[in-house]
mmCIF file of C-alpha atoms in Angstrom:
data_model
loop_
_atom_site.group_PDB
_atom_site.id
_atom_site.type_symbol
_atom_site.label_atom_id
_atom_site.label_comp_id
_atom_site.label_asym_id
_atom_site.label_seq_id
_atom_site.Cartn_x
_atom_site.Cartn_y
_atom_site.Cartn_z
ATOM 1 C CA GLU A 27 -0.574 1.504 10.545
ATOM 2 C CA ILE A 28 -1.553 2.241 14.124
ATOM 3 C CA SER A 29 -5.352 2.639 13.466
ATOM 4 C CA MET A 30 -5.489 -0.986 11.928
ATOM 5 C CA LEU A 31 -3.705 -2.182 15.111
ATOM 6 C CA ASP A 32 -6.796 -3.444 17.202
ATOM 7 C CA ALA A 33 -6.899 -3.202 21.070
ATOM 8 C CA GLN A 34 -6.186 -6.889 22.012
ATOM 9 C CA ILE A 35 -3.399 -7.400 19.747
ATOM 10 C CA LEU A 36 -2.064 -4.296 21.503
ATOM 11 C CA SER A 37 -2.424 -5.936 24.831
ATOM 12 C CA LEU A 38 -1.324 -9.605 23.274
ATOM 13 C CA LEU A 39 2.220 -7.287 22.186
ATOM 14 C CA ASP A 40 2.528 -5.892 25.533
ATOM 15 C CA LYS A 41 2.452 -9.283 27.192
ATOM 16 C CA VAL A 42 4.737 -10.954 24.975
ATOM 17 C CA CYS A 43 7.435 -8.100 25.363
ATOM 18 C CA ARG A 44 7.259 -7.990 29.133
ATOM 19 C CA SER A 45 7.513 -12.027 28.609
ATOM 20 C CA VAL A 46 10.555 -11.931 27.001
ATOM 21 C CA ARG A 47 12.265 -9.519 28.234
ATOM 22 C CA GLY A 48 11.053 -10.231 32.045
ATOM 23 C CA LYS A 49 10.327 -6.988 33.200
ATOM 24 C CA PRO A 50 7.194 -5.733 34.889
ATOM 25 C CA ARG A 51 6.992 -1.978 32.986
ATOM 26 C CA PRO A 52 4.911 -1.765 29.652
ATOM 27 C CA PHE A 53 5.896 -3.885 27.155
ATOM 28 C CA GLY A 54 8.414 -4.562 29.043
ATOM 29 C CA GLY A 55 10.408 -1.338 29.038
ATOM 30 C CA LEU A 56 10.857 -1.157 25.302
ATOM 31 C CA GLN A 57 10.427 2.258 23.414
ATOM 32 C CA LEU A 58 7.815 2.825 21.393
ATOM 33 C CA VAL A 59 6.730 4.644 17.896
ATOM 34 C CA LEU A 60 3.207 4.273 16.667
ATOM 35 C CA CYS A 61 2.723 6.163 13.647
ATOM 36 C CA GLY A 62 -0.822 6.436 11.793
ATOM 37 C CA ASP A 63 -4.358 8.275 11.766
ATOM 38 C CA PHE A 64 -7.119 7.139 13.876
ATOM 39 C CA PHE A 65 -9.145 8.977 10.850
ATOM 40 C CA GLN A 66 -8.194 6.853 8.373
ATOM 41 C CA LEU A 67 -7.968 2.673 8.005
ATOM 42 C CA PRO A 68 -9.811 0.950 10.997
ATOM 43 C CA PRO A 69 -8.977 -2.537 12.280
ATOM 44 C CA VAL A 70 -9.817 -5.410 9.963
ATOM 45 C CA LYS A 71 -13.053 -6.615 10.848
ATOM 46 C CA LYS A 72 -13.247 -10.371 10.009
ATOM 47 C CA ARG A 73 -16.654 -11.595 8.650
ATOM 48 C CA GLY A 74 -18.524 -13.168 11.190
ATOM 49 C CA GLU A 75 -16.859 -11.400 14.264
ATOM 50 C CA PRO A 76 -17.520 -8.047 16.228
ATOM 51 C CA PRO A 77 -16.177 -4.928 15.721
ATOM 52 C CA PRO A 78 -12.373 -4.959 16.348
ATOM 53 C CA GLU A 79 -11.528 -1.992 19.518
ATOM 54 C CA ASP A 80 -8.813 0.573 17.985
ATOM 55 C CA ALA A 81 -5.879 0.366 20.036
ATOM 56 C CA PHE A 82 -5.860 3.225 22.211
ATOM 57 C CA HIS A 83 -8.759 1.492 24.350
ATOM 58 C CA ALA A 84 -6.203 -1.434 25.373
ATOM 59 C CA SER A 85 -4.858 -0.836 29.241
ATOM 60 C CA SER A 86 -1.448 -1.169 27.274
ATOM 61 C CA TRP A 87 -1.847 1.709 25.758
ATOM 62 C CA HIS A 88 -2.891 3.678 28.564
ATOM 63 C CA GLU A 89 -0.232 2.566 31.040
ATOM 64 C CA ALA A 90 2.805 2.788 28.181
ATOM 65 C CA THR A 91 1.872 7.142 28.786
ATOM 66 C CA LEU A 92 2.339 7.664 24.942
ATOM 67 C CA ARG A 93 3.337 11.301 24.532
ATOM 68 C CA VAL A 94 1.326 12.422 21.447
ATOM 69 C CA CYS A 95 2.816 14.470 18.518
ATOM 70 C CA TYR A 96 0.527 15.546 15.642
ATOM 71 C CA LEU A 97 1.695 16.509 12.169
ATOM 72 C CA GLU A 98 -0.427 19.792 11.720
ATOM 73 C CA ARG A 99 1.412 20.803 8.491
ATOM 74 C CA GLN A 100 -0.539 19.065 5.324
ATOM 75 C CA TYR A 101 2.422 18.638 2.266
ATOM 76 C CA ARG A 102 0.046 17.142 0.112
ATOM 77 C CA GLN A 103 -2.254 19.751 -1.144
ATOM 78 C CA GLU A 104 -2.265 23.423 -1.403
ATOM 79 C CA ASP A 105 -5.436 24.136 -2.505
ATOM 80 C CA ALA A 106 -6.855 25.662 0.685
ATOM 81 C CA ARG A 107 -10.542 25.145 -0.658
ATOM 82 C CA PHE A 108 -9.655 21.317 -1.395
ATOM 83 C CA LEU A 109 -8.041 21.057 1.877
ATOM 84 C CA ALA A 110 -10.519 22.325 3.600
ATOM 85 C CA MET A 111 -12.826 20.040 2.253
ATOM 86 C CA LEU A 112 -10.995 17.108 2.880
ATOM 87 C CA ASN A 113 -10.897 18.108 6.388
ATOM 88 C CA SER A 114 -14.543 18.954 6.752
ATOM 89 C CA ILE A 115 -14.736 14.877 5.297
ATOM 90 C CA ARG A 116 -12.200 14.084 7.707
ATOM 91 C CA HIS A 117 -14.064 15.277 10.387
ATOM 92 C CA SER A 118 -17.416 13.931 9.352
ATOM 93 C CA GLU A 119 -18.414 17.842 9.325
ATOM 94 C CA VAL A 120 -19.501 18.333 5.727
ATOM 95 C CA ASN A 121 -22.182 21.143 4.872
ATOM 96 C CA LYS A 122 -24.265 21.938 2.109
ATOM 97 C CA ASP A 123 -20.976 24.059 0.300
ATOM 98 C CA THR A 124 -18.840 20.458 -0.282
ATOM 99 C CA ILE A 125 -21.499 18.633 -1.391
ATOM 100 C CA GLU A 126 -22.727 20.997 -4.484
ATOM 101 C CA THR A 127 -18.748 21.598 -4.738
ATOM 102 C CA LEU A 128 -18.280 18.230 -5.493
ATOM 103 C CA LYS A 129 -21.396 17.656 -7.507
ATOM 104 C CA THR A 130 -20.174 20.185 -10.127
ATOM 105 C CA ARG A 131 -17.574 17.796 -10.845
ATOM 106 C CA LEU A 132 -19.213 14.377 -11.008
ATOM 107 C CA ASN A 133 -18.741 12.709 -14.082
ATOM 108 C CA GLN A 134 -16.494 15.270 -15.414
ATOM 109 C CA PRO A 135 -13.609 15.210 -17.990
ATOM 110 C CA ILE A 136 -10.145 15.860 -16.842
ATOM 111 C CA GLU A 137 -8.236 17.942 -18.300
ATOM 112 C CA GLY A 138 -5.139 16.613 -19.690
ATOM 113 C CA LEU A 139 -5.898 13.065 -19.295
ATOM 114 C CA ALA A 140 -6.965 10.345 -21.566
ATOM 115 C CA THR A 141 -7.509 7.642 -18.749
ATOM 116 C CA VAL A 142 -8.456 8.545 -14.926
ATOM 117 C CA THR A 143 -7.219 5.898 -12.369
ATOM 118 C CA ARG A 144 -10.181 4.817 -10.479
ATOM 119 C CA LEU A 145 -9.765 3.642 -7.121
ATOM 120 C CA TYR A 146 -12.036 0.820 -5.466
ATOM 121 C CA SER A 147 -12.059 -0.857 -2.061
ATOM 122 C CA HIS A 148 -11.365 -4.462 -3.031
ATOM 123 C CA ARG A 149 -8.444 -5.860 -4.917
ATOM 124 C CA ILE A 150 -10.595 -8.321 -6.630
ATOM 125 C CA ASP A 151 -11.929 -5.361 -8.720
ATOM 126 C CA VAL A 152 -8.846 -3.676 -9.293
ATOM 127 C CA ASP A 153 -7.986 -7.060 -11.038
ATOM 128 C CA ALA A 154 -10.418 -7.033 -12.966
ATOM 129 C CA ILE A 155 -10.669 -3.934 -14.251
ATOM 130 C CA ASN A 156 -6.370 -3.849 -15.014
ATOM 131 C CA SER A 157 -7.119 -7.021 -16.787
ATOM 132 C CA PHE A 158 -9.775 -5.924 -18.794
ATOM 133 C CA GLN A 159 -8.142 -3.027 -19.943
ATOM 134 C CA LEU A 160 -4.846 -5.054 -20.526
ATOM 135 C CA GLU A 161 -6.990 -7.298 -22.822
ATOM 136 C CA GLN A 162 -7.318 -3.858 -25.027
ATOM 137 C CA LEU A 163 -3.627 -3.686 -26.015
ATOM 138 C CA GLN A 164 -2.420 -5.692 -29.129
ATOM 139 C CA SER A 165 0.665 -6.531 -28.425
ATOM 140 C CA GLU A 166 2.376 -9.434 -27.590
ATOM 141 C CA PRO A 167 2.167 -10.556 -23.807
ATOM 142 C CA HIS A 168 5.047 -11.729 -21.861
ATOM 143 C CA SER A 169 4.450 -13.690 -18.537
ATOM 144 C CA TYR A 170 6.599 -13.280 -15.659
ATOM 145 C CA PHE A 171 6.259 -15.997 -12.726
ATOM 146 C CA MET A 172 7.191 -15.496 -9.130
ATOM 147 C CA LEU A 173 9.742 -17.587 -7.494
ATOM 148 C CA ALA A 174 9.610 -18.763 -3.651
ATOM 149 C CA GLY A 175 11.367 -20.874 -1.807
ATOM 150 C CA GLY A 176 11.260 -22.037 2.116
ATOM 151 C CA ASP A 177 8.560 -22.451 4.596
ATOM 152 C CA PRO A 178 4.985 -22.972 3.188
ATOM 153 C CA ASP A 179 3.358 -20.930 6.117
ATOM 154 C CA LEU A 180 5.871 -18.163 5.233
ATOM 155 C CA VAL A 181 6.138 -17.726 1.603
ATOM 156 C CA ALA A 182 2.021 -17.869 1.876
ATOM 157 C CA SER A 183 2.084 -14.975 3.731
ATOM 158 C CA LEU A 184 4.284 -13.352 1.726
ATOM 159 C CA LYS A 185 2.628 -14.246 -1.635
ATOM 160 C CA GLU A 186 -0.180 -12.482 0.242
ATOM 161 C CA ALA A 187 1.105 -9.419 1.522
ATOM 162 C CA CYS A 188 2.742 -8.734 -1.835
ATOM 163 C CA LEU A 189 1.605 -6.370 -4.259
ATOM 164 C CA ALA A 190 3.470 -7.429 -7.554
ATOM 165 C CA PRO A 191 0.905 -10.340 -9.238
ATOM 166 C CA GLN A 192 2.276 -14.164 -8.676
ATOM 167 C CA HIS A 193 1.975 -14.157 -12.480
ATOM 168 C CA LEU A 194 2.195 -10.700 -14.315
ATOM 169 C CA ILE A 195 1.743 -10.102 -18.167
ATOM 170 C CA LEU A 196 3.080 -7.151 -19.402
ATOM 171 C CA LYS A 197 2.252 -5.637 -22.959
ATOM 172 C CA LYS A 198 4.124 -2.627 -24.655
ATOM 173 C CA GLY A 199 1.686 0.057 -23.849
ATOM 174 C CA ALA A 200 0.551 -0.986 -20.392
ATOM 175 C CA SER A 201 0.236 0.759 -17.562
ATOM 176 C CA VAL A 202 1.828 0.063 -14.367
ATOM 177 C CA MET A 203 3.350 1.076 -10.686
ATOM 178 C CA PHE A 204 6.481 -0.033 -9.095
ATOM 179 C CA VAL A 205 5.431 -1.897 -5.713
ATOM 180 C CA ARG A 206 8.618 -1.882 -3.770
ATOM 181 C CA ASN A 207 10.896 1.200 -3.253
ATOM 182 C CA ASN A 208 14.269 0.743 -5.005
ATOM 183 C CA THR A 209 16.469 4.548 -4.863
ATOM 184 C CA GLY A 210 18.984 3.126 -6.109
ATOM 185 C CA GLU A 211 17.152 1.958 -9.624
ATOM 186 C CA GLY A 212 15.006 5.056 -9.601
ATOM 187 C CA TYR A 213 12.019 4.182 -8.562
ATOM 188 C CA VAL A 214 9.939 3.699 -5.041
ATOM 189 C CA ASN A 215 6.795 2.319 -4.094
ATOM 190 C CA GLY A 216 4.132 3.919 -5.884
ATOM 191 C CA THR A 217 6.293 5.011 -9.007
ATOM 192 C CA LEU A 218 4.037 5.505 -12.044
ATOM 193 C CA GLY A 219 5.066 4.479 -15.679
ATOM 194 C CA ILE A 220 4.230 3.144 -19.444
ATOM 195 C CA VAL A 221 6.079 -0.338 -21.114
ATOM 196 C CA VAL A 222 7.687 1.131 -23.723
ATOM 197 C CA GLY A 223 9.881 -2.701 -24.667
ATOM 198 C CA PHE A 224 11.398 -5.463 -23.079
ATOM 199 C CA GLU A 225 15.049 -6.387 -23.100
ATOM 200 C CA LYS A 226 15.988 -7.958 -26.311
ATOM 201 C CA ASP A 227 18.127 -10.924 -24.326
ATOM 202 C CA ASP A 228 16.790 -14.150 -23.506
ATOM 203 C CA THR A 229 15.463 -12.563 -19.572
ATOM 204 C CA LYS A 230 13.257 -9.983 -21.734
ATOM 205 C CA TRP A 231 12.791 -7.504 -18.556
ATOM 206 C CA PRO A 232 10.273 -5.249 -19.239
ATOM 207 C CA ILE A 233 11.875 -1.584 -19.748
ATOM 208 C CA ILE A 234 9.555 1.353 -18.243
ATOM 209 C CA GLU A 235 9.495 4.870 -18.773
ATOM 210 C CA THR A 236 8.443 6.781 -15.430
ATOM 211 C CA LYS A 237 5.682 9.434 -15.658
ATOM 212 C CA ASN A 238 9.058 11.948 -15.609
ATOM 213 C CA GLY A 239 10.285 10.664 -18.302
ATOM 214 C CA VAL A 240 12.883 8.113 -17.126
ATOM 215 C CA ARG A 241 13.814 4.603 -18.196
ATOM 216 C CA ILE A 242 13.993 1.828 -15.558
ATOM 217 C CA THR A 243 14.583 -1.826 -16.583
ATOM 218 C CA ALA A 244 12.491 -3.557 -14.335
ATOM 219 C CA ARG A 245 14.468 -6.595 -12.854
ATOM 220 C CA PRO A 246 12.927 -9.387 -9.943
ATOM 221 C CA ILE A 247 13.968 -7.501 -6.425
ATOM 222 C CA ARG A 248 12.949 -10.582 -3.791
ATOM 223 C CA TRP A 249 11.131 -10.447 -0.548
ATOM 224 C CA ASN A 250 11.773 -12.757 2.459
ATOM 225 C CA VAL A 251 11.501 -13.662 6.216
ATOM 226 C CA GLU A 252 14.531 -13.686 8.471
ATOM 227 C CA ALA A 253 15.437 -14.894 11.821
ATOM 228 C CA ARG A 254 18.587 -14.368 13.366
ATOM 229 C CA GLY A 255 20.761 -13.956 10.023
ATOM 230 C CA GLU A 256 18.709 -16.617 8.272
ATOM 231 C CA VAL A 257 15.866 -16.676 5.322
ATOM 232 C CA LEU A 258 13.366 -18.509 6.300
ATOM 233 C CA ALA A 259 11.556 -18.139 3.212
ATOM 234 C CA TYR A 260 11.647 -15.549 0.344
ATOM 235 C CA ILE A 261 9.639 -14.774 -2.821
ATOM 236 C CA ASP A 262 11.167 -13.377 -6.141
ATOM 237 C CA GLN A 263 9.101 -11.155 -8.672
ATOM 238 C CA ILE A 264 9.437 -8.093 -10.356
ATOM 239 C CA PRO A 265 7.855 -5.410 -8.201
ATOM 240 C CA LEU A 266 5.204 -4.361 -10.520
ATOM 241 C CA ARG A 267 1.349 -3.889 -11.005
#
């Protein structure tokens, strides 16, 4: 996500590539494909530090003479009025009509949905409301603990980046989301479903019914760090939240 990469890190990557490849050309002559949207996620600001600069402020960005390919077709929305509102927010050109339209939806029920997904900017808030909702279910809880091995620092980084919790608690009736791609098993990152039961053997793997009615037995999957074909660190967990 190039919008999250700050100028200092991009310049550092440029220096490393030139040094490793022994070539003075930008990024050592490597071909780059940078994907992202500068209207969306900015570089992460660390507490107590000044705001980082966007990647396009780096001298290495300009030296690389990048060719910009702007994708103009919108696949996610077909409602022209809604799309116009989104674009007005995106470009900081919100007008009175957009504000008044949004006000008509404030605290209004959504037809066909008993509960509505809530969006939060911090994971701690998400975890809190998920835990509260899970506690309301009267069914038996099942626990699944993450397994890990290898270099402790790399393991810590894997755990930090992994959206599956180290201690996953599930109950029948719980709403869940897959957090890894596995098309062979029938799910991708973001697939939503409901826990409808558990395997009857000793594993007790959860059985998920997705929104389109497909039933999937969710089994542990591995995240790892490799170098030259050697696994340096890994974590195993069921890819669910």
